[in-house]
CSV table of C-alpha atoms and ligand atoms in Angstrom, one decimal:
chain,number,residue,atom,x,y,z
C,1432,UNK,CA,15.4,15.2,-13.7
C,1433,UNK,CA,14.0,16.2,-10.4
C,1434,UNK,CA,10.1,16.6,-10.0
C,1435,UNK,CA,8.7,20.2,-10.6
C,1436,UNK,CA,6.4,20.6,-7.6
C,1437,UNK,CA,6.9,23.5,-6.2
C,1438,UNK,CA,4.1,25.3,-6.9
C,1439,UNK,CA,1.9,22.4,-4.8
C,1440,UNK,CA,0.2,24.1,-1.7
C,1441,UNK,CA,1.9,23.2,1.8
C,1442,UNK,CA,-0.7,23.5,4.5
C,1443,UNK,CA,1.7,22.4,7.0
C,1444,UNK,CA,0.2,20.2,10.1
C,1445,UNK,CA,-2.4,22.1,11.8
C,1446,UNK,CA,-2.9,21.8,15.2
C,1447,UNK,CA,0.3,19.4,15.8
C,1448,UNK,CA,-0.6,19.0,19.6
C,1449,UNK,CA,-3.4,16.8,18.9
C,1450,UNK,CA,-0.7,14.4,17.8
C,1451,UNK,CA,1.4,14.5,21.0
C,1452,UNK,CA,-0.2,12.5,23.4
C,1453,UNK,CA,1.2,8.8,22.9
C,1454,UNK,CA,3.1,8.3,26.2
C,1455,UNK,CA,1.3,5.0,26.5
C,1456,UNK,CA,2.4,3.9,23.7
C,1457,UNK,CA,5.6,1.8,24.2
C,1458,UNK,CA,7.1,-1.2,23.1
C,1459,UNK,CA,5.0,-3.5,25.5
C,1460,UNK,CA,1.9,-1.6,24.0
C,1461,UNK,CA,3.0,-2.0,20.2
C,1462,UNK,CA,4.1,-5.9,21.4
C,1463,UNK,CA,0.5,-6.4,22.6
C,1464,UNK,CA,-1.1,-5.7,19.3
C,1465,UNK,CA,1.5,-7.8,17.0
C,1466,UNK,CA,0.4,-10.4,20.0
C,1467,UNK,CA,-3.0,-9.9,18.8
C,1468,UNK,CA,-2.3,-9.9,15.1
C,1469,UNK,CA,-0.7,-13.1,15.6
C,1470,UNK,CA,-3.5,-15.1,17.3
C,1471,UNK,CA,-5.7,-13.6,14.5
C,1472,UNK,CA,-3.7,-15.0,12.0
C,1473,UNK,CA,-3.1,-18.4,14.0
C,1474,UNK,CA,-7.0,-19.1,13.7
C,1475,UNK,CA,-7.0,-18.6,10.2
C,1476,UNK,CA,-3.6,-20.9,9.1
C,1477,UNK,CA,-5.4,-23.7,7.8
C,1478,UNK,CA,-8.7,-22.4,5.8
C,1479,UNK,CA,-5.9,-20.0,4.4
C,1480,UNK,CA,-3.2,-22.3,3.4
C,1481,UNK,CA,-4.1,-23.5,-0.1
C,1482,UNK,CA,-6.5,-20.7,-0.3
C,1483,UNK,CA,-6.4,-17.2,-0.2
C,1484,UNK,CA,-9.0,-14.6,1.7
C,1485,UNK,CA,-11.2,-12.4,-0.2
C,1486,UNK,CA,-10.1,-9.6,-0.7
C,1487,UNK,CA,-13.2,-7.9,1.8
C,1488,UNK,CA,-14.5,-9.5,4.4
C,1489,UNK,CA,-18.1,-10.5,4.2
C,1490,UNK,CA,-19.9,-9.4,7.5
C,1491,UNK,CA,-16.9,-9.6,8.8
C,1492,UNK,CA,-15.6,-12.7,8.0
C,1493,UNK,CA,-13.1,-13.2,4.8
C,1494,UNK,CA,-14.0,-16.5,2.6
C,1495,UNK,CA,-11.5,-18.5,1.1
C,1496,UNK,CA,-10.8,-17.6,-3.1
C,1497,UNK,CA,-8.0,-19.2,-5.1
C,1498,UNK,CA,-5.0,-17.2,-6.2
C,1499,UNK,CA,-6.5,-15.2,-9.1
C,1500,UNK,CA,-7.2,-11.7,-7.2
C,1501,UNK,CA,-5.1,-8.9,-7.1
C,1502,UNK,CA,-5.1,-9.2,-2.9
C,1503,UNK,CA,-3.8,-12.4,-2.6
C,1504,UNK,CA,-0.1,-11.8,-1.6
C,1505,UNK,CA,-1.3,-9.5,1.7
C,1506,UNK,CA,-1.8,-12.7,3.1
C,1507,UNK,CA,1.1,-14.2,2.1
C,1508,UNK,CA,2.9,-11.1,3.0
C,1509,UNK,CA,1.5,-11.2,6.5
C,1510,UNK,CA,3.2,-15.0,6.8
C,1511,UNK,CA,6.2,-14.0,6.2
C,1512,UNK,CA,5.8,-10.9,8.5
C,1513,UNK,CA,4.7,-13.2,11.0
C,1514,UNK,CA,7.8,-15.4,10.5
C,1515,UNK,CA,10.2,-12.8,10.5
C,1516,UNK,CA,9.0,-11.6,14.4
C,1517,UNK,CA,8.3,-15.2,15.6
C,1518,UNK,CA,10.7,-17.1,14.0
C,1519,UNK,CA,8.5,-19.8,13.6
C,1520,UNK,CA,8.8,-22.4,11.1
C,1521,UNK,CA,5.2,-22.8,10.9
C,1522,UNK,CA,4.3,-19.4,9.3
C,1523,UNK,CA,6.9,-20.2,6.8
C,1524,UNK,CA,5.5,-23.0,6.0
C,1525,UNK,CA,2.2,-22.3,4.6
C,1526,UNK,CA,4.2,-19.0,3.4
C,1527,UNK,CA,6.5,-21.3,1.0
C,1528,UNK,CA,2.9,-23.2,-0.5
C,1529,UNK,CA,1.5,-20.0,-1.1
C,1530,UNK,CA,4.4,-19.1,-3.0
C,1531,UNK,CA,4.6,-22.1,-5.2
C,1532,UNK,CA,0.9,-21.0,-6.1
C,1533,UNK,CA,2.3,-17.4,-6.6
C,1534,UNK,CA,5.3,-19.5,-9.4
C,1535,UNK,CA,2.1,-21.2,-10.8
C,1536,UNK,CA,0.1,-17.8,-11.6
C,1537,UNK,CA,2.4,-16.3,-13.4
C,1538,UNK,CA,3.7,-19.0,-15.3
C,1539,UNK,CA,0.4,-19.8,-16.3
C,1540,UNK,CA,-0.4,-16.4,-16.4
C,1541,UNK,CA,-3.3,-16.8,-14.8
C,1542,UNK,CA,-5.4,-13.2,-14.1
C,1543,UNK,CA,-2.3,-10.9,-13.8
C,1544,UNK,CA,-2.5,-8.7,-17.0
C,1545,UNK,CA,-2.8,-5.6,-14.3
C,1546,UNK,CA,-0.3,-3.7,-13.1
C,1547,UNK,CA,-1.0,-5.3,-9.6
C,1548,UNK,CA,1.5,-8.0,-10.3
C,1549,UNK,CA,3.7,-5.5,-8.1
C,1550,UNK,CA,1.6,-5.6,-5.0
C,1551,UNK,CA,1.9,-9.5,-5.5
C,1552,UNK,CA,4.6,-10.2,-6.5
C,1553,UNK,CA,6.7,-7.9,-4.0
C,1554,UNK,CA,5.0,-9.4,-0.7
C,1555,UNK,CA,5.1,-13.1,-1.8
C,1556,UNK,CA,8.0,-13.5,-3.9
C,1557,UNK,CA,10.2,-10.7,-3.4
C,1558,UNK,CA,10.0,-11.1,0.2
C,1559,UNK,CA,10.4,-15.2,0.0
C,1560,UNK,CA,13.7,-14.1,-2.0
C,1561,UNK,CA,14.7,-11.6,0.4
C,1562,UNK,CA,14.4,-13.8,3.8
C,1563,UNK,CA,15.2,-16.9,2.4
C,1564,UNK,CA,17.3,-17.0,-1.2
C,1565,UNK,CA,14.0,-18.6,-3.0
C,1566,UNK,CA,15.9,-18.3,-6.5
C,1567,UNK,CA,12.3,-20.2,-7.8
C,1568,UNK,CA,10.6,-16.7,-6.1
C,1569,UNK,CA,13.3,-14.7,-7.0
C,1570,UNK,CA,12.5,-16.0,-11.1
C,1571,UNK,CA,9.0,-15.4,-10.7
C,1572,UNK,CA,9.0,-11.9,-9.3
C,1573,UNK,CA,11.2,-11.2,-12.1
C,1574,UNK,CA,8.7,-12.8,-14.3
C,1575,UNK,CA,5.8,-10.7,-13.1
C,1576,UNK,CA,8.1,-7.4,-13.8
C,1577,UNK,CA,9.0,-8.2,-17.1
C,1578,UNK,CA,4.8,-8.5,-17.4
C,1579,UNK,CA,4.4,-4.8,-15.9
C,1580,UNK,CA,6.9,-3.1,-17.9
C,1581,UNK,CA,4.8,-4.3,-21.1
C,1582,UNK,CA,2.4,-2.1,-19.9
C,1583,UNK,CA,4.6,1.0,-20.3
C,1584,UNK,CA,3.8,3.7,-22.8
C,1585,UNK,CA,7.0,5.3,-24.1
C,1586,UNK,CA,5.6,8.8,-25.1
C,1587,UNK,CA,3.1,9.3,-22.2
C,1588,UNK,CA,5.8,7.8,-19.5
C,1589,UNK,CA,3.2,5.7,-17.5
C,1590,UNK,CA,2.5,2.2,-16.7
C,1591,UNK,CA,-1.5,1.3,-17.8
C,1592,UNK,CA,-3.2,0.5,-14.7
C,1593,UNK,CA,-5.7,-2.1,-15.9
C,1594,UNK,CA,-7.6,-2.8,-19.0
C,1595,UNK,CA,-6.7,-4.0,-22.6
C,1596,UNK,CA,-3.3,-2.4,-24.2
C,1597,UNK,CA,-5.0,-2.4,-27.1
C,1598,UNK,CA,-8.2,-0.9,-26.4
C,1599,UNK,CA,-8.0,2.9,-27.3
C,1600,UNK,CA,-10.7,3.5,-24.7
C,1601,UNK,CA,-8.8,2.1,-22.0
C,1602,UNK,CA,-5.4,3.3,-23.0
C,1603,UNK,CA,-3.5,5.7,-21.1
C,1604,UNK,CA,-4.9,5.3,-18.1
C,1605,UNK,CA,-3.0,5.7,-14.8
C,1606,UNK,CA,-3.8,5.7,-11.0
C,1607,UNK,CA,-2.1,6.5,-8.4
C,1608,UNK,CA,-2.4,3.1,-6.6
C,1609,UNK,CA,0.6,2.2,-9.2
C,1610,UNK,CA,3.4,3.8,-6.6
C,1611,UNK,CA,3.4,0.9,-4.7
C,1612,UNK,CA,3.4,-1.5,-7.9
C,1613,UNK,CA,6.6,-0.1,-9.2
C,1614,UNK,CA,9.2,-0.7,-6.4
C,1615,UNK,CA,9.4,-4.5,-8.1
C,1616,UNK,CA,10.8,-2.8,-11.1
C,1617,UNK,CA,13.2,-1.2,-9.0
C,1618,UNK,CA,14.0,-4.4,-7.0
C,1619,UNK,CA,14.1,-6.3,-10.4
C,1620,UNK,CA,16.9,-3.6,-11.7
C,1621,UNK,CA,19.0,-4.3,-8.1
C,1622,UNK,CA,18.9,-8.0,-8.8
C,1623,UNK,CA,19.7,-8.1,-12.6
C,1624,UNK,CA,21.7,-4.7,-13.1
C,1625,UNK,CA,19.4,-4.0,-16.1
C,1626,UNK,CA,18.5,-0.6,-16.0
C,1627,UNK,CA,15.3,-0.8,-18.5
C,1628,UNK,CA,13.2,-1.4,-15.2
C,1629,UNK,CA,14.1,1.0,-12.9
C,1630,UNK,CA,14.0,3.5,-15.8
C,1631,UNK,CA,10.3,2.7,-16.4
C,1632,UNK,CA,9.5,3.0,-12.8
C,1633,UNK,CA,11.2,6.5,-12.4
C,1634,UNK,CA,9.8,7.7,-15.6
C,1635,UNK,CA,6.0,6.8,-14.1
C,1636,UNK,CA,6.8,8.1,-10.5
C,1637,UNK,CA,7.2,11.4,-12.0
C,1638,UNK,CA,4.0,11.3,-14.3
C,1639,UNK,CA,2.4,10.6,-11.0
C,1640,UNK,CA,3.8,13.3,-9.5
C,1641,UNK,CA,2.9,15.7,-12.0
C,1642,UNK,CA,-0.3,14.5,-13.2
C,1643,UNK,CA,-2.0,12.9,-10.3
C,1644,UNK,CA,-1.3,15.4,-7.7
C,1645,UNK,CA,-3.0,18.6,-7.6
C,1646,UNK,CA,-2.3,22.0,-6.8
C,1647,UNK,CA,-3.6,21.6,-3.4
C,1648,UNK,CA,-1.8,18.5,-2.4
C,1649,UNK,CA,-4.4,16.0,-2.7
C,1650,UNK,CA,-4.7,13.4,-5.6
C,1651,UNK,CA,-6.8,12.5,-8.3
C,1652,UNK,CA,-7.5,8.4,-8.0
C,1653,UNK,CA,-7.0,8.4,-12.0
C,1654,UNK,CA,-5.9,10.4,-14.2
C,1655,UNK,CA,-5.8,9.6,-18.2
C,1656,UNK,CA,-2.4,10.5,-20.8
C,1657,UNK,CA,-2.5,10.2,-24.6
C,1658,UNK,CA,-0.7,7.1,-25.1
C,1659,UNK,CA,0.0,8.4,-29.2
C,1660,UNK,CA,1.0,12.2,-28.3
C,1661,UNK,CA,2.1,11.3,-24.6
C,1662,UNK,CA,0.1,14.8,-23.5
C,1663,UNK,CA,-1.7,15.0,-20.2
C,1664,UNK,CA,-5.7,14.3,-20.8
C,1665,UNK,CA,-7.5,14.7,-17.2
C,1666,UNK,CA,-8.3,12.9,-14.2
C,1667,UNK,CA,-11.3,11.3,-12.7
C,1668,UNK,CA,-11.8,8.9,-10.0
C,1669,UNK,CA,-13.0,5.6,-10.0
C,1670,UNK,CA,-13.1,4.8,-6.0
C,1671,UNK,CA,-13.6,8.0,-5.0
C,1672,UNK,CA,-16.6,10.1,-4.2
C,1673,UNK,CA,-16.0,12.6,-6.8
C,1674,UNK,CA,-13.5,13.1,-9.5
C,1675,UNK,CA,-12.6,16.2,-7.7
C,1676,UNK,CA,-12.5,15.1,-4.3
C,1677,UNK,CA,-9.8,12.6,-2.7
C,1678,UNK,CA,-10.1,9.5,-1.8
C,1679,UNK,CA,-8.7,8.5,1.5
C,1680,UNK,CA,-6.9,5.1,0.3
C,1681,UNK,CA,-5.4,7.0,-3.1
C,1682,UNK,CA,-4.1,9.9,-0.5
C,1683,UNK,CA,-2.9,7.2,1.4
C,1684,UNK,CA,-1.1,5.2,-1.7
C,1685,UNK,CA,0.5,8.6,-2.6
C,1686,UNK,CA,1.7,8.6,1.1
C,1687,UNK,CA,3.6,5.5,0.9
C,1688,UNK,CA,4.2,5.4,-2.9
C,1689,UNK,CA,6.5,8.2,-3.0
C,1690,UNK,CA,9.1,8.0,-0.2
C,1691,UNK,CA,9.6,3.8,-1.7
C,1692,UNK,CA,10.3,5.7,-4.8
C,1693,UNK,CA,12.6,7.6,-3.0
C,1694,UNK,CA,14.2,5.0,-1.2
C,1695,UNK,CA,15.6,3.7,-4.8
C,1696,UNK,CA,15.8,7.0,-6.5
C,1697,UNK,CA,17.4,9.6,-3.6
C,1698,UNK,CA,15.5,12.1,-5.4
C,1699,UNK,CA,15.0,14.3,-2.4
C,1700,UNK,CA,11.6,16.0,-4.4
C,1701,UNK,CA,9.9,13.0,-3.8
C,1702,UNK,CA,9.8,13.4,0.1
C,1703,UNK,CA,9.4,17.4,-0.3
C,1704,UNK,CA,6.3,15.9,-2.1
C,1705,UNK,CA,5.0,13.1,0.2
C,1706,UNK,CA,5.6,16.1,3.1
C,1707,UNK,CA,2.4,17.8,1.5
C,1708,UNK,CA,0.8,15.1,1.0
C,1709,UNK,CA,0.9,13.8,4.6
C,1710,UNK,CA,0.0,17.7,5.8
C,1711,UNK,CA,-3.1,17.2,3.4
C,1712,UNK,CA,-4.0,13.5,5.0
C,1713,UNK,CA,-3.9,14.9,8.3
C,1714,UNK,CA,-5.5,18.0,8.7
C,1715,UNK,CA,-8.5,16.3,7.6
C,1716,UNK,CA,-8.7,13.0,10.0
C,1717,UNK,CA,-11.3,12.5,13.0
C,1718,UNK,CA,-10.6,13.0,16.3
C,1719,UNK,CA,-9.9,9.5,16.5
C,1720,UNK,CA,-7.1,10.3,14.0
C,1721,UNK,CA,-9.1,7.4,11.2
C,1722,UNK,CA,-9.7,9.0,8.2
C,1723,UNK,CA,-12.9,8.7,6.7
C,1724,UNK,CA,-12.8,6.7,3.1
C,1725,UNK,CA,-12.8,10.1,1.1
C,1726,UNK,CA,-11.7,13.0,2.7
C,1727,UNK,CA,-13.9,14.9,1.8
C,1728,UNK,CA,-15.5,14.2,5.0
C,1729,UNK,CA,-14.2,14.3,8.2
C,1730,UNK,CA,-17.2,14.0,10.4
C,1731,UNK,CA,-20.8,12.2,9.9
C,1732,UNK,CA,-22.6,9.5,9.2
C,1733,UNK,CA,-19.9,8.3,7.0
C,1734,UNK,CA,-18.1,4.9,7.2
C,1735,UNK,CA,-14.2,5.1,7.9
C,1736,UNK,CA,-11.7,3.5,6.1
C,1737,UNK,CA,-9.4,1.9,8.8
C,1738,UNK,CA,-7.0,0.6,5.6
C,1739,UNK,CA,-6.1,3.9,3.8
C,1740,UNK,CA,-5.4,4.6,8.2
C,1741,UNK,CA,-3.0,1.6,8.1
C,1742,UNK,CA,-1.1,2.5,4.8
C,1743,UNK,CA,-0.5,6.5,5.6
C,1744,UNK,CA,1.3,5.4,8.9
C,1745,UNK,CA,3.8,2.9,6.7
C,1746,UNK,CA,4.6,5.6,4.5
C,1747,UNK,CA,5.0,8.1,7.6
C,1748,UNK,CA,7.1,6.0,9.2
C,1749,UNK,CA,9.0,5.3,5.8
C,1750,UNK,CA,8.9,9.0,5.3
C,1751,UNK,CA,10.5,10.0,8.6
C,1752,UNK,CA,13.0,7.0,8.1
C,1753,UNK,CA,14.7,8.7,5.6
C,1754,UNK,CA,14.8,12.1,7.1
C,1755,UNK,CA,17.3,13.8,9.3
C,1756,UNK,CA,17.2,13.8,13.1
C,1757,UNK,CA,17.4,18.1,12.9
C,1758,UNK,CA,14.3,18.2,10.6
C,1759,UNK,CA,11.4,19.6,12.4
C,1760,UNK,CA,8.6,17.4,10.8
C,1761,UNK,CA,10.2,14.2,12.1
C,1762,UNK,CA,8.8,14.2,15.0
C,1763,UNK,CA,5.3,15.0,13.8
C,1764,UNK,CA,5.1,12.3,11.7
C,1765,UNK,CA,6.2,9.6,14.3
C,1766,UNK,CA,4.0,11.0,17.0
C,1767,UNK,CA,0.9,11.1,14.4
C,1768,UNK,CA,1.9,7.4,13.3
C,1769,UNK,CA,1.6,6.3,17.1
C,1770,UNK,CA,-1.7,7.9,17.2
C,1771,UNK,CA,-3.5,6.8,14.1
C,1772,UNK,CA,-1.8,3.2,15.3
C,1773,UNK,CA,-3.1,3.4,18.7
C,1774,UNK,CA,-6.4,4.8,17.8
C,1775,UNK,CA,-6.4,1.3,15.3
C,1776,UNK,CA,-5.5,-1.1,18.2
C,1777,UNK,CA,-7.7,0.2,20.5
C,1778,UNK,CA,-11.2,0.5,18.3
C,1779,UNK,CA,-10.9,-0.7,14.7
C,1780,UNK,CA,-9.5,-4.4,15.6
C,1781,UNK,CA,-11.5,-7.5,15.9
C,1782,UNK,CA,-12.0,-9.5,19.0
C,1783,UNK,CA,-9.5,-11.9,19.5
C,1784,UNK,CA,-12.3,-14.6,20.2
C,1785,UNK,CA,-14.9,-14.5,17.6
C,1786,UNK,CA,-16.3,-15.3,14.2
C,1787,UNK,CA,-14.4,-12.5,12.1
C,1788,UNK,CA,-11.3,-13.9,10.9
C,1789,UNK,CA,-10.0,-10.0,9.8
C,1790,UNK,CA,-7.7,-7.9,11.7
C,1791,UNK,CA,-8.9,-4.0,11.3
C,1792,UNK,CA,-12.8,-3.5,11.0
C,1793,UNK,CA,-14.4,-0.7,9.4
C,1794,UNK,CA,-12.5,-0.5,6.0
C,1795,UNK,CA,-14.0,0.2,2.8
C,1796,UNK,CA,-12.9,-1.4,-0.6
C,1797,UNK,CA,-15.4,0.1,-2.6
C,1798,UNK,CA,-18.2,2.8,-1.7
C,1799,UNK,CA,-19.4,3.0,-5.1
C,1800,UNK,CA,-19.6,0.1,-6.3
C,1801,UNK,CA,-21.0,-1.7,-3.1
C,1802,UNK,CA,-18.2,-3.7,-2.2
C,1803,UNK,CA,-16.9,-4.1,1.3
C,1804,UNK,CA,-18.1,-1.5,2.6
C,1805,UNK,CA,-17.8,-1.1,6.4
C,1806,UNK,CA,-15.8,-4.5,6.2
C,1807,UNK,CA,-12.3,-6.0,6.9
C,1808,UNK,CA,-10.1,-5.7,3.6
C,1809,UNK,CA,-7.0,-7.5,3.7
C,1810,UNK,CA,-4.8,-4.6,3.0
C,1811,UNK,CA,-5.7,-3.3,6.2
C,1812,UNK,CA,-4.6,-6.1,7.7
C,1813,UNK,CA,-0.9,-6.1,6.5
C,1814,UNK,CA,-0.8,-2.6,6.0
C,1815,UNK,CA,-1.5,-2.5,9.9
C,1816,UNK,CA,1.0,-5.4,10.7
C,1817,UNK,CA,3.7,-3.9,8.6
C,1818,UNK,CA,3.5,-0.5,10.3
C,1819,UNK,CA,3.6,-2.9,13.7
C,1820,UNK,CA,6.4,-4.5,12.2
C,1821,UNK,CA,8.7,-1.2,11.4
C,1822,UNK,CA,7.6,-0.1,15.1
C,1823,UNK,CA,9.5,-2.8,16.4
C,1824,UNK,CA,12.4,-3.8,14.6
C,1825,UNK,CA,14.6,-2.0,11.9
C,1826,UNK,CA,12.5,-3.6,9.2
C,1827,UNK,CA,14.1,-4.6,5.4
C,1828,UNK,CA,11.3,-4.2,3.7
C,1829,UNK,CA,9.9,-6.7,0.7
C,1830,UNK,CA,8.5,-3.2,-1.1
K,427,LIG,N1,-5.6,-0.8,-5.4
K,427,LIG,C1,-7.0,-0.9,-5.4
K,427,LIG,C2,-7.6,-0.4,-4.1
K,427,LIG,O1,-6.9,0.3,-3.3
K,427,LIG,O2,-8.8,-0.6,-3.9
């Protein structure tokens, strides 16, 4: 049952040193940016309380959408991670309105035929469940699983990203974004003892891992199964610069998709896996340790994407969570988290007084297509606070 991935290149970390020079950063350092992330969030409670921010900011400031995008819940999830390290009733507020929208939207189903009903219904519902025994949350995130798992093909092994089931030109289709998706099937298994979830999401976790990652460590964004025969078609990108390049945020999903699968599973393949991943993520970052949107490049003209920065240190840190004091790597991957999170705090974050309403700057949603580009994307922002988060406290996570 394990994954077969030996045969993946593992460049190691090159030039590790760089890494090791994060004396400054200490508690009172990491204290003073969840400080910051907090007045950010303060002067943005009530235009986002029964609304939602885009998903990228628009010269740098996020409007207000309803709850019908596939972002919504970062918000929502950065509530309740503001609640859990203030304690303040006021965060949980506006959290517990958001997620009576969250009940609404799937009972209405209302623009959630995608499999990112995981990334919103794990940080709005799973997480209102987890902190605060929502049972209505606790129904709707199980609501939103039993809607992924309809978009599982049986002979292929995957979940369909997005696009019509029925649709043979958008069947089979799977990307590796979906790793973070699939820990609500594992919750949903934990809280119902039915097995039929967590199957699904351990059958797609190793597709992934044998489909979407290449020989060299890096990823494909997409990569397309025969949904009749089940057999491995090819992969292509659809955010990245080229189909054969890798795209910095995908990398980044990979990062943090695979040790949460290991976190349910024990299936000690999966770190062995995110391990080379990682070493491919960081031997090709800046000298300000922020990875440029496709990794392709790593210096130039261009733009950065402070987000896929903000998501590789979670799954680090997630990563080197789950692995033993005596293993060399440990270290590496803390010391390269502190420095990818100070090189954040210091130049990607927004002023505290000012018109952008977004935590990290310089993110990139969407090169190709022209959107957000060189802007705030709300990911980022969580991604960022979470990773705060888990520097601070031993953190239960709502993945
Ligand atoms: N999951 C879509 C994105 O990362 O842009």
């Amino acid at each position: 049952m394990k994954v077969k991935k030996e045969s993946i290149v593992d460049e190691g970390i090159r030039n590790r040193e760089r890494f090791y020079k994060n004396d400054h950063v200490n508690q009172a350092y990491i204290k003073r940016a969840i400080h910051h992330v907090l007045m950010k969030i303060d002067q943005s409670l009530d235009v986002f309380t029964h609304q939602f921010p885009d998903c990228a900011s628009t010269n740098g400031v996020y409007q207000p959408i309803d709850n019908i995008e596939w972002t919504t819940s970062f918000w929502t999830g950065m509530l309740w991670l503001s609640y859990e390290v203030t304690g303040d009733e006021k965060y949980r507020r506006v959290a517990e309105i958001q997620v009576d929208s969250f009940i609404e939207r799937i009972e209405k189903e209302i623009e959630v035929n995608h499999h990112d009903v995981g990334f919103l219904y794990s940080l709005s519902c799973v997480s209102a469940y987890k902190l605060t025994g929502n049972e209505r949350a606790r129904d709707a995130a199980l609501k939103a699983a039993d809607l992924l798992i309809k978009r599982f093909y049986d002979k292929a092994g995957i979940l369909q990203a997005w696009g019509d089931l029925n649709n043979p030109k958008q069947q089979g289709r799977m990307i590796i974004d979906c790793n973070m998706n699939i820990p609500l099937l594992y919750w949903a298994t934990e809280v119902t003892g039915d097995r039929k979830y967590r199957d699904i999401a351990i059958s797609h976790v190793r597709q992934a891992a044998s489909y979407i990652v290449r020989e060299d460590a890096s990823t494909f964004h997409t990569f397309y199964m025969d949904p009749e025969s089940g057999k491995p078609l090819y992969g292509n990108t659809h955010q990245g610069y080229a189909d054969d390049s890798c795209w910095a945020r995908g990398q980044a999903w990979g990062i943090y998709g695979f040790p949460l699968s290991y976190h349910y599973t024990k299936d000690t393949s999966l770190i062995g896996l995110t391990k080379k991943l990682s070493h491919y993520f960081l031997n090709r970052l800046p000298e300000d340790h922020v990875c440029y949107w496709d990794l392709t490049f790593t210096s130039g003209q261009e733009e950065r994407d402070s987000s896929a920065a903000a998501i590789a240190v979670c799954g680090l840190l997630e990563m080197s969570r789950h692995l033993p004091l005596t293993d060399p790597k440990k270290r590496d991957y803390e010391e390269a988290s502190l420095s990818i999170i100070s090189s954040l705090f210091e130049h990607y974050t927004t002023a505290i007084e000012g018109e952008e309403n977004g935590i990290l700057k310089h993110a990139v949603y969407y090169k190709g297509g022209n959107m957000g580009v060189d802007e705030s994307c709300i990911w980022g922002d969580y991604f960022y606070f979470e990773a705060l988060v888990r520097l601070v406290k031993d953190w239960e996570m709502y993945w």
